[in-house]
CSV table of C-alpha atoms in Angstrom, one decimal:
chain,number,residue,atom,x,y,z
M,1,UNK,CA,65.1,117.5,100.9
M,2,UNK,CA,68.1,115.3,100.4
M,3,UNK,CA,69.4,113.4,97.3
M,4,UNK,CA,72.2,111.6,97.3
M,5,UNK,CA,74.0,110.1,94.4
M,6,UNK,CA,74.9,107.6,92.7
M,7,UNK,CA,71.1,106.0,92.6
M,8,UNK,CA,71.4,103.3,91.5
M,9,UNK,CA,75.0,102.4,93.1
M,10,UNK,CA,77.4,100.5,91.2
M,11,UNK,CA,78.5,97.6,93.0
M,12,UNK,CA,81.3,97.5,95.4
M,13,UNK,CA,84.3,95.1,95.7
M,14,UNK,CA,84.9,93.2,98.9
M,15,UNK,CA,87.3,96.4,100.7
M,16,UNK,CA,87.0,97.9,98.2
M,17,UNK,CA,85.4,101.9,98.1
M,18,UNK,CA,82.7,104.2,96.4
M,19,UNK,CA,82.1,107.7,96.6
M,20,UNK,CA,78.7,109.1,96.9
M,21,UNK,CA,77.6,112.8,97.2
M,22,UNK,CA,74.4,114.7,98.6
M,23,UNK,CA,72.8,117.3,97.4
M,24,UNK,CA,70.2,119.8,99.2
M,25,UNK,CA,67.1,120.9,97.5
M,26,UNK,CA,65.6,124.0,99.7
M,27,UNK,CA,61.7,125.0,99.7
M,28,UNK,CA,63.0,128.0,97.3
M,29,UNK,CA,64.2,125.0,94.6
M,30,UNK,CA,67.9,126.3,95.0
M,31,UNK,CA,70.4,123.1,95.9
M,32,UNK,CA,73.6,123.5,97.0
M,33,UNK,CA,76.2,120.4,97.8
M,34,UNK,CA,76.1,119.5,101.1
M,35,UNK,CA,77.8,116.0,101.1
M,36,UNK,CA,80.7,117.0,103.3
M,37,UNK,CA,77.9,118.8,106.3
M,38,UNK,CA,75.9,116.0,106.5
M,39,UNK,CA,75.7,112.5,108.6
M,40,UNK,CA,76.0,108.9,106.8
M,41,UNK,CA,75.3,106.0,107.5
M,42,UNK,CA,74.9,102.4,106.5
M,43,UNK,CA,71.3,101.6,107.5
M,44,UNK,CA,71.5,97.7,107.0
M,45,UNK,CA,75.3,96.4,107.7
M,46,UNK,CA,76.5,98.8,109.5
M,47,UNK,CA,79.5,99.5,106.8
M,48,UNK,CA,81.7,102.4,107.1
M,49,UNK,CA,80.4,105.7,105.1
M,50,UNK,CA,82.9,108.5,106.1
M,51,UNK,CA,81.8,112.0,106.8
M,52,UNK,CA,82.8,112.8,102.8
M,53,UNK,CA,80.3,110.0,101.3
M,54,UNK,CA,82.9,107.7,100.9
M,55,UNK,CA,81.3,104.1,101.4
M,56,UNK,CA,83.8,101.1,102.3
M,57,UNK,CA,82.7,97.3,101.8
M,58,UNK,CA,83.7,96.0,104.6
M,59,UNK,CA,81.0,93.0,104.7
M,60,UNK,CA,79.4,90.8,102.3
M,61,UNK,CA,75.6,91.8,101.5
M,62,UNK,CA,74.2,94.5,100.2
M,63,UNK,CA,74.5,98.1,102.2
M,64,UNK,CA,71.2,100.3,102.4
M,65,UNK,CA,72.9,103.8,102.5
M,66,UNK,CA,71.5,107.1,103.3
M,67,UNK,CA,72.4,110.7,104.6
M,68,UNK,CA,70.9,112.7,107.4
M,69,UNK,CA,71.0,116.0,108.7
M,70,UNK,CA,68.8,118.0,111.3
M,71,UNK,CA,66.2,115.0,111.2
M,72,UNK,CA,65.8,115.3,107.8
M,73,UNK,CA,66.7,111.9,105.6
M,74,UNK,CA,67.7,111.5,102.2
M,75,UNK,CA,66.8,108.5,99.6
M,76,UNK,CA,68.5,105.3,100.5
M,77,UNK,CA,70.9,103.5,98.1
M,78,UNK,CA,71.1,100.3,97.4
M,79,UNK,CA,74.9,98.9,97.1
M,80,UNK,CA,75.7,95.2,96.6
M,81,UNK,CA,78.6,93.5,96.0
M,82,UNK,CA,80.7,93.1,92.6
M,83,UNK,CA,82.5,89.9,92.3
């Protein structure tokens, strides 16, 4: 499975960015960080997440986002916008 963090999300300023992270959780219960190999992806505005987790609010409303790798999908986050 995939987890990524932080969950909840603070809220984000208007351009303005957020660093999230993802961790792997294997059928053995070992985990290992795997926030640089995976896909991200803003499920709701179609923000920016870079390949590193780094989220970018470039759009009012809140972002649903969530990290992906060989069909597998992680929990999706939440992030609105701070004043």
């Amino acid at each position: 499975s995939l987890t990524i963090t932080p969950s909840p999300a603070p809220p984000v300023a208007l351009n303005a960015s957020s660093p999230f992270s993802c961790t792997a959780t294997f059928s053995d219960t070992s985990t290992a960080d795997v926030t640089q190999f995976v896909q991200w992806e803003d499920t709701a505005n179609g923000e920016v997440v870079t390949t590193g987790g780094l989220y970018v609010n470039t759009k009012l409303g809140t972002a649903q986002v969530r990290a992906f790798v060989a069909g597998v999908f992680s929990n999706v986050v939440s992030v609105g916008d701070a004043p």
